[in-house]
Coordinates of C-alpha atoms in Angstrom, one line a residue:
M1354 CA 14.1 -86.4 -118.5
R1355 CA 16.2 -89.0 -118.2
N1356 CA 19.4 -88.0 -119.9
R1357 CA 22.5 -90.1 -121.2
T1358 CA 24.3 -87.2 -122.9
R1359 CA 28.1 -87.6 -124.8
F1360 CA 30.6 -85.7 -125.5
L1361 CA 33.3 -86.4 -127.9
I1362 CA 36.9 -84.9 -127.1
P1363 CA 39.7 -85.6 -129.7
V1364 CA 42.3 -88.0 -128.3
L1365 CA 46.1 -87.6 -129.3
A1366 CA 47.2 -90.5 -126.6
A1367 CA 48.9 -93.7 -128.4
G1368 CA 48.9 -92.9 -131.6
L1369 CA 45.1 -92.5 -131.1
L1370 CA 42.9 -91.1 -133.8
S1371 CA 39.7 -88.8 -133.5
A1372 CA 37.8 -90.4 -129.9
A1373 CA 34.7 -90.2 -128.9
C1374 CA 33.7 -90.6 -124.3
S1375 CA 30.6 -92.1 -123.1
G1376 CA 29.6 -92.2 -120.1
G1377 CA 26.6 -91.4 -118.5
G1378 CA 25.2 -87.9 -118.4
G1379 CA 25.8 -84.8 -118.9
S1380 CA 25.8 -81.9 -116.0
S1381 CA 23.4 -78.9 -115.6
T1382 CA 23.3 -77.4 -112.4
P1383 CA 20.6 -77.0 -110.5
T1384 CA 20.2 -75.0 -107.6
G1385 CA 18.2 -74.9 -103.9
P1386 CA 18.7 -75.4 -100.2
A1387 CA 18.3 -78.8 -99.5
G1388 CA 20.9 -80.5 -97.9
D1389 CA 20.6 -84.0 -96.2
G1390 CA 22.2 -83.1 -93.2
A1391 CA 26.1 -83.0 -91.6
A1392 CA 28.6 -84.7 -93.4
G1393 CA 33.0 -84.6 -93.6
G1394 CA 34.5 -82.5 -95.4
G1395 CA 38.5 -82.7 -96.8
A1396 CA 40.4 -81.4 -99.1
A1397 CA 40.5 -83.1 -102.5
A1398 CA 43.5 -85.5 -104.0
P1399 CA 45.5 -84.4 -107.2
A1400 CA 45.5 -86.9 -110.3
G1401 CA 47.9 -89.7 -111.1
G1402 CA 49.7 -92.0 -108.7
S1403 CA 50.8 -90.6 -105.6
G1404 CA 46.9 -90.3 -104.3
G1405 CA 48.0 -86.8 -102.6
A1406 CA 45.7 -86.5 -99.2
F1407 CA 44.4 -90.2 -99.9
P1408 CA 46.4 -93.0 -99.1
R1409 CA 47.7 -94.8 -103.4
N1410 CA 46.6 -97.5 -101.6
E1411 CA 43.6 -97.3 -99.9
T1412 CA 42.4 -95.3 -102.6
L1413 CA 40.0 -96.0 -106.2
Y1414 CA 40.4 -93.1 -108.6
T1415 CA 37.6 -93.5 -111.5
S1416 CA 37.1 -91.9 -114.1
G1417 CA 33.6 -91.9 -117.2
T1418 CA 30.9 -90.8 -115.8
Q1419 CA 31.1 -86.8 -115.5
W1420 CA 31.2 -84.5 -117.0
G1421 CA 32.1 -81.0 -115.6
P1422 CA 32.0 -80.5 -111.5
P1423 CA 29.9 -82.4 -109.4
A1424 CA 26.8 -80.1 -109.5
N1425 CA 24.2 -82.0 -106.7
W1426 CA 23.9 -85.4 -104.6
N1427 CA 20.0 -85.9 -105.8
P1428 CA 19.4 -89.2 -106.5
L1429 CA 16.4 -88.1 -107.7
R1430 CA 17.5 -86.8 -110.7
E1431 CA 19.2 -89.9 -112.0
W1432 CA 20.8 -87.8 -115.6
D1433 CA 23.3 -85.9 -113.3
F1434 CA 23.6 -86.8 -110.1
A1435 CA 27.5 -86.6 -109.3
T1436 CA 28.5 -90.1 -109.8
G1437 CA 27.9 -92.8 -106.6
T1438 CA 24.6 -90.9 -105.5
K1439 CA 22.8 -93.9 -106.0
G1440 CA 25.1 -97.0 -105.4
L1441 CA 27.1 -95.6 -102.9
V1442 CA 25.4 -93.2 -100.6
Y1443 CA 21.5 -93.9 -101.4
E1444 CA 20.6 -97.3 -101.8
T1445 CA 17.9 -100.0 -103.8
L1446 CA 15.2 -102.2 -102.4
F1447 CA 16.6 -104.4 -104.6
M1448 CA 20.2 -105.1 -106.8
Y1449 CA 19.6 -106.8 -109.7
D1450 CA 22.1 -108.4 -112.4
P1451 CA 21.8 -108.4 -115.9
N1452 CA 24.4 -110.8 -116.9
T1453 CA 22.1 -113.3 -114.6
D1454 CA 19.0 -112.3 -115.1
K1455 CA 18.4 -112.3 -111.0
F1456 CA 17.3 -109.8 -107.9
T1457 CA 18.9 -110.1 -104.7
P1458 CA 17.5 -108.6 -101.8
W1459 CA 19.2 -105.0 -101.0
L1460 CA 17.1 -103.4 -98.2
A1461 CA 14.6 -104.9 -98.6
E1462 CA 14.8 -108.8 -96.6
S1463 CA 11.9 -109.8 -99.6
G1464 CA 8.5 -109.0 -101.7
D1465 CA 5.5 -110.7 -103.2
W1466 CA 2.5 -110.9 -104.9
T1467 CA 0.0 -111.4 -102.6
G1468 CA -2.7 -110.9 -104.0
E1469 CA -3.4 -110.2 -108.1
L1470 CA -3.6 -106.4 -107.3
E1471 CA -1.4 -106.3 -104.4
Y1472 CA 2.4 -106.3 -103.1
T1473 CA 4.0 -106.4 -100.2
L1474 CA 7.4 -105.6 -99.1
K1475 CA 9.2 -106.3 -96.3
L1476 CA 12.3 -105.0 -95.4
R1477 CA 15.5 -105.5 -94.1
K1478 CA 15.5 -105.1 -89.5
G1479 CA 18.7 -103.9 -88.3
I1480 CA 19.6 -100.3 -91.3
T1481 CA 20.1 -97.2 -89.5
W1482 CA 20.8 -94.1 -92.0
S1483 CA 24.2 -92.9 -92.2
D1484 CA 23.1 -90.3 -88.9
G1485 CA 21.8 -92.8 -86.7
K1486 CA 18.0 -93.1 -87.9
P1487 CA 16.1 -96.7 -88.7
F1488 CA 15.9 -97.2 -92.1
T1489 CA 11.7 -98.4 -91.6
A1490 CA 8.6 -98.8 -94.1
D1491 CA 7.9 -94.9 -93.2
D1492 CA 10.4 -94.1 -96.1
V1493 CA 9.8 -96.3 -97.9
I1494 CA 6.6 -95.0 -98.5
F1495 CA 7.4 -91.6 -99.1
T1496 CA 9.8 -92.3 -101.0
F1497 CA 7.7 -93.8 -103.5
E1498 CA 4.7 -91.2 -102.2
L1499 CA 7.6 -88.2 -104.0
G1500 CA 6.5 -89.6 -107.7
K1501 CA 2.8 -88.0 -106.7
M1502 CA 4.5 -85.1 -108.0
E1503 CA 4.5 -84.4 -111.6
T1504 CA 7.8 -83.3 -112.2
V1505 CA 9.7 -86.8 -110.4
P1506 CA 10.6 -88.8 -112.9
Y1507 CA 8.6 -91.7 -112.0
H1508 CA 5.3 -89.4 -111.5
P1509 CA 3.8 -92.3 -114.0
L1510 CA 3.7 -95.0 -112.4
W1511 CA 0.9 -93.5 -109.9
D1512 CA -1.2 -94.3 -112.6
W1513 CA -1.6 -97.6 -112.2
M1514 CA -0.2 -98.0 -108.7
K1515 CA -3.4 -96.9 -105.8
S1516 CA -2.0 -96.9 -102.4
A1517 CA 1.6 -97.8 -100.7
E1518 CA 0.3 -98.3 -96.9
K1519 CA 2.1 -99.4 -94.0
V1520 CA 1.6 -102.5 -92.7
D1521 CA 4.4 -102.1 -89.3
D1522 CA 7.3 -100.6 -89.5
Y1523 CA 9.0 -103.0 -91.6
T1524 CA 6.1 -104.2 -94.1
I1525 CA 4.4 -102.4 -97.2
K1526 CA 1.5 -103.1 -99.0
F1527 CA 1.3 -101.5 -102.0
T1528 CA -1.4 -101.6 -104.5
F1529 CA -2.6 -101.3 -107.9
A1530 CA -5.1 -100.9 -110.3
T1531 CA -3.3 -102.7 -112.8
A1532 CA -0.6 -105.2 -112.5
N1533 CA 2.2 -104.3 -114.2
Y1534 CA 4.8 -106.4 -113.4
Q1535 CA 7.5 -105.5 -115.5
E1536 CA 7.4 -101.5 -115.1
W1537 CA 7.3 -102.6 -110.8
A1538 CA 10.1 -105.4 -111.4
N1539 CA 12.6 -102.4 -112.8
H1540 CA 11.1 -100.0 -110.1
L1541 CA 12.3 -102.3 -107.2
Y1542 CA 15.8 -102.1 -108.1
S1543 CA 16.0 -98.8 -109.7
R1544 CA 14.4 -96.5 -106.7
A1545 CA 16.9 -94.5 -104.2
I1546 CA 15.5 -94.6 -101.1
V1547 CA 15.5 -91.4 -99.5
P1548 CA 15.4 -90.6 -95.5
K1549 CA 11.5 -89.0 -94.4
H1550 CA 13.3 -87.5 -91.6
L1551 CA 15.2 -85.3 -94.0
W1552 CA 14.0 -84.9 -96.8
E1553 CA 9.7 -84.7 -95.7
G1554 CA 8.6 -80.6 -96.7
R1555 CA 10.9 -80.2 -98.7
S1556 CA 8.6 -78.4 -101.8
E1557 CA 8.2 -80.0 -105.3
D1558 CA 11.0 -77.6 -107.1
E1559 CA 13.3 -78.1 -103.9
V1560 CA 13.1 -82.0 -104.0
M1561 CA 14.0 -82.2 -108.4
N1562 CA 16.2 -79.3 -108.3
G1563 CA 17.8 -79.0 -104.6
V1564 CA 21.7 -79.6 -104.3
N1565 CA 21.0 -82.0 -101.7
E1566 CA 24.7 -81.0 -100.7
K1567 CA 26.2 -83.4 -97.7
P1568 CA 23.4 -86.4 -98.3
V1569 CA 22.6 -88.9 -95.7
G1570 CA 21.9 -92.6 -97.2
T1571 CA 22.2 -96.0 -95.9
G1572 CA 25.1 -97.2 -98.8
P1573 CA 28.4 -98.4 -97.6
Y1574 CA 30.0 -94.5 -98.6
A1575 CA 29.8 -90.8 -97.3
Y1576 CA 30.9 -87.2 -99.0
Q1577 CA 34.3 -86.4 -98.0
S1578 CA 34.7 -83.3 -100.3
H1579 CA 34.1 -82.2 -104.3
D1580 CA 35.8 -80.0 -106.5
Q1581 CA 35.4 -79.0 -109.7
D1582 CA 37.6 -81.9 -110.9
R1583 CA 36.6 -84.9 -108.7
M1584 CA 34.2 -86.1 -106.1
V1585 CA 35.7 -87.9 -103.1
W1586 CA 33.6 -90.0 -101.3
V1587 CA 35.2 -91.6 -98.2
K1588 CA 34.0 -95.3 -96.4
R1589 CA 32.1 -95.1 -93.1
D1590 CA 31.8 -97.6 -90.3
G1591 CA 28.6 -99.1 -90.2
W1592 CA 27.6 -99.8 -93.4
W1593 CA 24.5 -102.7 -93.1
A1594 CA 25.4 -105.4 -95.3
T1595 CA 28.5 -105.8 -93.8
K1596 CA 26.7 -107.5 -90.5
A1597 CA 23.9 -108.9 -92.5
L1598 CA 25.4 -110.3 -95.8
N1599 CA 28.8 -110.4 -94.7
K1600 CA 29.9 -107.6 -97.8
D1601 CA 33.0 -105.1 -97.5
V1602 CA 33.6 -103.1 -100.0
K1603 CA 37.3 -102.6 -99.9
P1604 CA 39.0 -99.4 -101.5
K1605 CA 38.5 -96.8 -97.7
Y1606 CA 38.5 -93.9 -100.8
I1607 CA 36.6 -93.4 -104.3
V1608 CA 38.0 -90.3 -106.2
D1609 CA 36.0 -90.1 -109.1
I1610 CA 37.2 -88.1 -111.4
V1611 CA 35.7 -84.9 -114.2
N1612 CA 36.5 -85.9 -117.8
S1613 CA 38.4 -83.6 -119.5
S1614 CA 39.8 -84.9 -122.6
N1615 CA 40.6 -89.1 -123.5
E1616 CA 44.1 -88.0 -123.6
V1617 CA 44.1 -87.2 -120.0
A1618 CA 42.1 -90.4 -119.5
M1619 CA 44.8 -92.4 -121.3
G1620 CA 47.4 -90.9 -119.8
L1621 CA 46.5 -91.0 -116.0
L1622 CA 45.6 -95.3 -116.9
L1623 CA 48.7 -96.0 -118.7
Q1624 CA 51.1 -94.2 -115.3
K1625 CA 48.4 -96.0 -113.4
G1626 CA 46.6 -93.2 -111.8
L1627 CA 43.3 -94.0 -113.0
D1628 CA 41.6 -98.1 -111.4
L1629 CA 39.1 -98.3 -112.9
S1630 CA 38.3 -95.7 -116.5
N1631 CA 35.1 -96.3 -118.0
N1632 CA 35.8 -93.9 -121.5
F1633 CA 35.4 -94.8 -124.5
L1634 CA 39.1 -95.3 -125.4
P1635 CA 39.6 -95.9 -129.3
G1636 CA 42.6 -98.0 -129.8
I1637 CA 42.3 -99.4 -126.6
A1638 CA 42.6 -103.2 -128.6
N1639 CA 46.4 -102.7 -129.0
L1640 CA 46.4 -102.0 -125.3
V1641 CA 45.1 -104.5 -123.8
K1642 CA 47.3 -106.9 -126.3
G1643 CA 50.0 -105.4 -125.8
S1644 CA 52.1 -105.5 -122.1
F1645 CA 50.2 -102.4 -120.9
G1646 CA 48.9 -104.2 -118.1
I1647 CA 45.5 -103.4 -119.1
K1648 CA 42.7 -105.1 -119.4
T1649 CA 38.5 -104.8 -120.7
Y1650 CA 36.1 -107.5 -119.8
Y1651 CA 36.4 -109.8 -122.1
D1652 CA 40.4 -109.6 -124.2
Q1653 CA 39.3 -110.5 -127.4
P1654 CA 36.8 -108.6 -129.7
P1655 CA 34.6 -106.8 -128.6
Y1656 CA 35.7 -107.0 -125.7
M1657 CA 33.1 -104.5 -123.6
L1658 CA 29.5 -106.4 -122.4
P1659 CA 26.8 -104.2 -124.1
A1660 CA 25.1 -101.6 -122.9
N1661 CA 22.5 -101.0 -124.9
T1662 CA 21.5 -100.5 -129.0
T1663 CA 22.3 -98.3 -130.8
W1664 CA 18.5 -97.0 -133.2
M1665 CA 18.1 -95.5 -136.3
W1666 CA 14.9 -94.0 -136.8
F1667 CA 12.6 -92.7 -139.6
N1668 CA 10.6 -90.2 -139.1
T1669 CA 7.3 -92.2 -140.4
A1670 CA 5.3 -89.4 -140.4
K1671 CA 7.2 -87.8 -143.6
K1672 CA 7.5 -88.5 -147.2
P1673 CA 8.8 -91.4 -148.0
M1674 CA 9.7 -92.1 -144.3
D1675 CA 6.1 -92.9 -144.1
D1676 CA 6.5 -96.1 -146.6
K1677 CA 8.0 -99.5 -144.9
E1678 CA 9.2 -100.9 -148.4
F1679 CA 11.4 -97.4 -147.9
R1680 CA 12.1 -98.5 -145.4
K1681 CA 13.4 -101.5 -145.6
A1682 CA 15.2 -101.0 -148.2
V1683 CA 17.4 -98.1 -146.7
A1684 CA 18.1 -101.4 -143.9
Y1685 CA 19.4 -103.5 -146.9
A1686 CA 21.8 -100.1 -147.7
I1687 CA 23.5 -100.0 -144.9
D1688 CA 27.3 -101.6 -144.0
T1689 CA 27.2 -102.3 -140.6
K1690 CA 29.7 -104.3 -141.1
K1691 CA 32.0 -100.9 -142.4
I1692 CA 30.9 -99.3 -139.3
V1693 CA 32.5 -102.2 -136.2
E1694 CA 35.3 -102.8 -138.3
G1695 CA 36.5 -99.5 -139.8
V1696 CA 34.7 -96.6 -137.4
Y1697 CA 35.0 -98.8 -134.2
G1698 CA 37.5 -100.9 -134.0
N1699 CA 35.8 -104.2 -133.2
L1700 CA 34.7 -102.5 -130.0
V1701 CA 30.9 -102.9 -130.7
K1702 CA 28.9 -105.4 -131.9
A1703 CA 26.8 -105.9 -134.8
S1704 CA 22.9 -105.8 -133.6
D1705 CA 20.5 -108.9 -134.3
P1706 CA 17.5 -108.0 -136.1
S1707 CA 15.6 -107.3 -133.5
G1708 CA 17.5 -104.8 -131.7
L1709 CA 17.5 -106.8 -128.4
L1710 CA 20.6 -106.6 -126.5
P1711 CA 22.5 -110.3 -126.4
Q1712 CA 21.6 -110.7 -122.6
W1713 CA 17.9 -110.6 -123.4
D1714 CA 18.5 -113.4 -126.4
K1715 CA 15.9 -115.5 -124.8
Y1716 CA 13.3 -113.4 -126.2
V1717 CA 15.0 -113.6 -129.2
D1718 CA 12.9 -115.5 -131.6
K1719 CA 15.2 -117.0 -134.0
N1720 CA 12.4 -117.9 -136.6
V1721 CA 11.2 -114.9 -137.2
T1722 CA 14.6 -112.6 -137.1
S1723 CA 16.0 -115.6 -139.4
A1724 CA 12.2 -115.0 -141.9
L1725 CA 11.9 -111.3 -141.8
G1726 CA 15.2 -110.0 -140.3
F1727 CA 17.9 -108.2 -142.6
S1728 CA 21.4 -107.7 -143.0
Y1729 CA 23.8 -106.0 -146.0
N1730 CA 22.8 -106.6 -149.3
P1731 CA 22.9 -103.2 -151.8
D1732 CA 21.2 -105.4 -154.0
K1733 CA 18.4 -106.3 -152.2
A1734 CA 17.8 -102.6 -151.6
K1735 CA 17.9 -101.5 -154.7
Q1736 CA 14.8 -104.6 -155.7
L1737 CA 12.5 -103.3 -153.0
L1738 CA 13.0 -99.9 -154.1
A1739 CA 12.4 -101.2 -158.3
D1740 CA 9.8 -103.3 -156.7
A1741 CA 8.4 -100.0 -154.7
G1742 CA 7.8 -97.5 -157.6
Y1743 CA 11.0 -95.6 -156.6
K1744 CA 13.4 -95.5 -159.7
D1745 CA 16.2 -93.0 -161.1
R1746 CA 14.5 -90.9 -163.5
N1747 CA 17.0 -88.4 -164.1
G1748 CA 20.5 -90.4 -164.1
D1749 CA 22.1 -89.5 -161.4
G1750 CA 22.3 -92.8 -160.0
L1751 CA 19.5 -91.5 -157.2
V1752 CA 16.1 -92.3 -156.9
E1753 CA 12.6 -90.4 -156.8
S1754 CA 9.8 -91.7 -154.9
P1755 CA 6.5 -93.2 -156.9
S1756 CA 5.5 -89.6 -157.8
G1757 CA 8.8 -88.6 -159.5
A1758 CA 9.6 -86.4 -156.5
K1759 CA 12.9 -86.1 -156.0
I1760 CA 14.6 -87.5 -152.5
S1761 CA 16.7 -85.9 -150.1
L1762 CA 17.4 -86.8 -146.8
K1763 CA 19.1 -86.0 -143.9
L1764 CA 20.8 -87.8 -140.9
I1765 CA 21.5 -86.3 -137.7
V1766 CA 24.1 -86.7 -134.9
P1767 CA 25.6 -84.4 -132.7
A1768 CA 28.1 -82.3 -133.8
G1769 CA 31.6 -83.3 -131.5
W1770 CA 30.3 -87.1 -131.1
T1771 CA 33.0 -88.3 -133.8
D1772 CA 32.5 -92.2 -133.3
W1773 CA 28.7 -92.0 -134.9
M1774 CA 29.8 -88.8 -137.1
E1775 CA 32.0 -91.6 -138.6
A1776 CA 28.3 -93.7 -138.8
A1777 CA 26.3 -91.4 -140.3
R1778 CA 29.0 -91.2 -143.0
V1779 CA 28.9 -94.5 -143.4
I1780 CA 25.4 -94.4 -143.5
S1781 CA 25.3 -92.0 -146.1
S1782 CA 27.8 -93.5 -148.2
S1783 CA 26.5 -97.0 -148.0
A1784 CA 22.7 -95.9 -148.6
K1785 CA 23.5 -93.8 -151.8
A1786 CA 25.3 -96.5 -153.1
A1787 CA 21.9 -98.5 -153.2
G1788 CA 20.5 -95.2 -155.1
I1789 CA 19.1 -93.7 -151.7
D1790 CA 19.6 -90.0 -150.9
I1791 CA 21.4 -89.7 -147.4
E1792 CA 23.2 -86.8 -146.4
A1793 CA 25.7 -87.3 -142.3
D1794 CA 24.2 -83.5 -140.5
F1795 CA 25.5 -82.7 -137.4
P1796 CA 23.6 -80.1 -135.5
D1797 CA 23.9 -78.9 -132.2
Y1798 CA 23.3 -81.3 -129.8
N1799 CA 20.8 -79.4 -127.8
A1800 CA 19.3 -78.3 -131.0
L1801 CA 18.9 -82.1 -131.8
V1802 CA 16.8 -82.4 -129.4
D1803 CA 14.6 -79.7 -130.0
V1804 CA 13.7 -81.2 -134.1
R1805 CA 14.0 -84.8 -132.8
N1806 CA 11.7 -84.2 -130.3
Q1807 CA 9.5 -81.9 -132.4
G1808 CA 9.3 -84.5 -135.1
K1809 CA 11.2 -81.8 -137.6
F1810 CA 13.9 -84.4 -138.6
D1811 CA 14.3 -87.1 -141.0
L1812 CA 16.4 -89.5 -140.2
V1813 CA 17.9 -89.7 -136.3
L1814 CA 20.5 -92.0 -134.1
N1815 CA 19.7 -92.7 -130.8
N1816 CA 20.8 -94.8 -127.6
D1817 CA 18.8 -94.0 -124.5
K1818 CA 17.5 -97.1 -123.6
Q1819 CA 19.9 -98.8 -121.7
L1820 CA 20.0 -102.8 -120.9
A1821 CA 17.5 -103.2 -117.9
N1822 CA 15.7 -106.1 -116.1
T1823 CA 13.5 -106.7 -119.1
P1824 CA 12.8 -106.1 -122.8
W1825 CA 9.7 -104.2 -122.5
L1826 CA 11.5 -101.2 -121.6
Y1827 CA 12.9 -101.6 -125.5
Y1828 CA 9.2 -101.9 -126.8
D1829 CA 7.8 -98.8 -125.2
Y1830 CA 10.2 -96.9 -126.1
L1831 CA 9.4 -97.7 -130.0
F1832 CA 6.2 -98.1 -130.2
R1833 CA 4.6 -95.5 -127.1
L1834 CA 1.2 -94.2 -127.7
P1835 CA -0.4 -91.7 -128.2
V1836 CA 1.7 -89.3 -130.3
Q1837 CA 2.4 -86.7 -128.8
K1838 CA 3.0 -83.4 -129.8
L1839 CA 6.9 -83.5 -128.2
Q1840 CA 8.4 -86.8 -128.3
S1841 CA 11.0 -86.7 -125.5
T1842 CA 12.0 -89.8 -124.2
T1843 CA 10.3 -92.8 -126.9
N1844 CA 8.8 -93.5 -129.9
F1845 CA 11.0 -90.5 -131.5
G1846 CA 9.7 -92.0 -135.6
R1847 CA 6.5 -91.0 -134.4
Y1848 CA 5.2 -94.3 -135.4
E1849 CA 1.9 -95.8 -135.0
N1850 CA 1.1 -98.9 -134.7
K1851 CA -2.1 -99.8 -132.6
R1852 CA -1.6 -103.5 -132.5
A1853 CA 2.2 -103.6 -131.5
W1854 CA 1.1 -101.4 -128.9
E1855 CA -1.5 -103.6 -127.6
L1856 CA 0.5 -106.1 -127.2
T1857 CA 3.8 -104.6 -124.9
Q1858 CA 0.7 -103.4 -123.0
Q1859 CA 0.2 -107.2 -122.8
L1860 CA 3.9 -107.3 -122.0
D1861 CA 4.4 -105.4 -119.5
Q1862 CA 1.5 -107.8 -117.4
V1863 CA 2.9 -110.9 -117.9
K1864 CA 5.2 -112.0 -114.5
P1865 CA 8.8 -111.7 -115.2
E1866 CA 9.3 -115.7 -114.1
D1867 CA 6.9 -116.7 -117.1
V1868 CA 9.3 -116.4 -119.9
E1869 CA 7.6 -118.4 -122.3
G1870 CA 4.6 -115.8 -121.7
M1871 CA 6.8 -113.2 -122.5
K1872 CA 8.3 -115.1 -125.2
K1873 CA 5.0 -115.2 -127.1
I1874 CA 4.5 -111.6 -127.0
T1875 CA 8.1 -110.7 -127.8
S1876 CA 7.7 -112.7 -131.2
E1877 CA 4.9 -110.6 -131.8
L1878 CA 6.1 -107.6 -131.6
Q1879 CA 8.6 -108.3 -133.4
K1880 CA 7.2 -109.8 -136.7
I1881 CA 5.5 -106.1 -136.4
Q1882 CA 8.7 -104.2 -136.5
L1883 CA 11.1 -106.7 -138.7
G1884 CA 7.7 -106.1 -141.5
D1885 CA 7.2 -102.8 -141.1
M1886 CA 10.4 -101.3 -139.6
P1887 CA 10.6 -98.4 -138.0
V1888 CA 13.1 -98.7 -137.1
V1889 CA 16.8 -100.4 -137.8
P1890 CA 19.3 -101.9 -135.4
L1891 CA 22.5 -101.4 -135.8
W1892 CA 25.3 -102.1 -133.2
Y1893 CA 25.6 -102.8 -129.0
N1894 CA 27.1 -100.0 -127.7
G1895 CA 30.1 -101.2 -124.9
L1896 CA 29.8 -101.1 -121.5
W1897 CA 32.8 -99.3 -121.9
S1898 CA 35.8 -100.0 -119.2
Q1899 CA 39.7 -99.8 -119.2
T1900 CA 41.2 -101.6 -115.8
T1901 CA 44.5 -101.4 -114.4
D1902 CA 46.2 -104.2 -111.7
S1903 CA 48.6 -102.0 -109.8
T1904 CA 46.2 -101.1 -106.8
W1905 CA 43.1 -103.2 -107.0
K1906 CA 42.8 -106.3 -108.5
N1907 CA 40.1 -109.6 -109.0
W1908 CA 38.1 -106.7 -111.5
P1909 CA 35.1 -108.7 -113.2
T1910 CA 36.1 -110.3 -116.2
S1911 CA 34.9 -113.1 -118.4
A1912 CA 37.7 -114.9 -117.0
A1913 CA 36.2 -118.3 -115.3
D1914 CA 37.2 -117.2 -111.6
A1915 CA 36.8 -113.9 -111.8
P1916 CA 33.1 -111.7 -110.2
K1917 CA 30.3 -111.3 -113.5
Y1918 CA 29.7 -107.9 -112.2
P1919 CA 29.4 -105.8 -114.7
P1920 CA 32.1 -103.1 -114.2
T1921 CA 31.7 -99.9 -114.1
V1922 CA 30.7 -96.7 -111.6
W1923 CA 28.3 -95.1 -114.6
R1924 CA 25.2 -93.6 -113.2
N1925 CA 22.2 -96.2 -112.5
W1926 CA 24.8 -99.4 -113.1
L1927 CA 25.5 -99.5 -109.3
E1928 CA 22.2 -101.0 -108.5
M1929 CA 22.6 -103.3 -111.7
G1930 CA 26.3 -104.6 -109.8
G1931 CA 29.0 -102.5 -109.9
T1932 CA 28.5 -102.0 -106.1
L1933 CA 28.8 -106.3 -105.3
M1934 CA 32.5 -105.2 -107.5
L1935 CA 34.2 -103.1 -105.2
T1936 CA 32.8 -106.3 -102.7
E1937 CA 35.4 -108.2 -104.2
L1938 CA 38.1 -105.7 -105.3
Q1939 CA 41.6 -107.3 -103.6
P1940 CA 44.2 -105.1 -102.9
A1941 CA 47.2 -106.1 -105.1
S1942 CA 50.3 -107.0 -103.6
G1943 CA 52.5 -104.1 -103.2
G1944 CA 50.2 -101.9 -103.1

């Protein structure tokens, strides 16, 4: 199951108040004997400016992804592998740049639909694994066929892919029962390719739960060492992209520090012991504007690139959330501006009514969002309630249902996620001002997941779906059918709209280059979404990123002459430009 767990810890540094950290995955500890093979070892370096065993001017220090000691180097465990496992060691067939909406051939040299249900992939020649063995079509076919195992995350691919056949050592023909173009494009840059000669023969349990110590990949770095508080990668000789693409990663060592608290992260950043922080550090705007040498992607609000949308889900299987007029009233009752400014200090941006991220703006039908969209308007909320028969019958300022039943709802967010807890309190307060009794409730994260997946909740916040190559992923998240007993990754609100699901499936079968064809379908989906309001999109969470120029410079920013790659080492973002960011870094003068 895909998981981007966040743990939030109070921060005291730099006069900041309580806060939250977000990175991209909790840590569970899988067990298993499997490992890729031999690699180097070495002592872990201490945090801070000295660099310890690693020369400071050759070492990139990062933080903001890993919670708890590195637990595995298994690229199939996309939610908890050690930071950098996919991207620095294991690579993908293509890279995808979300800022330009462009695919770049990577391990693949090219790929084309050569028939209505046939895709032909050509691989680059001359690529070797870090153990010296050649990279061939056998590795790619083996990796995709691992998906036939039920517990492998991309197992559903085999519901519509029929076969992966070797044409020659560098050519593969994929044949499909259904051409789901949008999904396939996502697989092309998301699947980490593993070496058949080291992975074949592993049991399903080893494939998914094996630690995979000392991994062997095609990427620019190799395992150096790890400790309770860090993961260390070392640049390796012979990375194929140096010769083929004239790309060269600059840091010799990458040391990813395990998150402990915001106070530690902020202290390391200010002391120049950290080069890239992918933590959420509230109050960072004050440091960006001051003379602290700290930069963010933008030098003004919202400071960060958007990474995902925070949605409020209604449990549409329960009353009164089964009433679309009630849901619309709740949407108009939420003071999102107060969350953006008061809770986040403008480090996030209010969502478009469609919920689509700004990078997907071309798929938003402005006529639809103008006619059917919503914004904070408590008077409108009260009018919608009254027109639908919701009235305050006992004079307590809160409405009862048309049948006279008391309405008392709970909005759940995980205990300890202090930014979301404050946001939930704002939602509760503004809803009550419009006459809707919503209380903020903060269960333990695991308890929340259980009741959410079982449909035993009223309202819940969620931001699991990240930026990707296609808005199809968001609509699949909103509308997937059929509703299962456990809804663990999509359609938490158990909203059943057959037309919306049909349109979502149609969108999947539109080629990515057919933007107009995609827009026709997304427009219809937005009409359904805003007409029925099964979810309320609230704000865009940032791709949290703070950098310093003390040791490394030329970080991605919005400046005209700066690189435009996502400045992050979060899991599943290195293939969206994070690796290319490392090729653009330059040593700072005197570093």
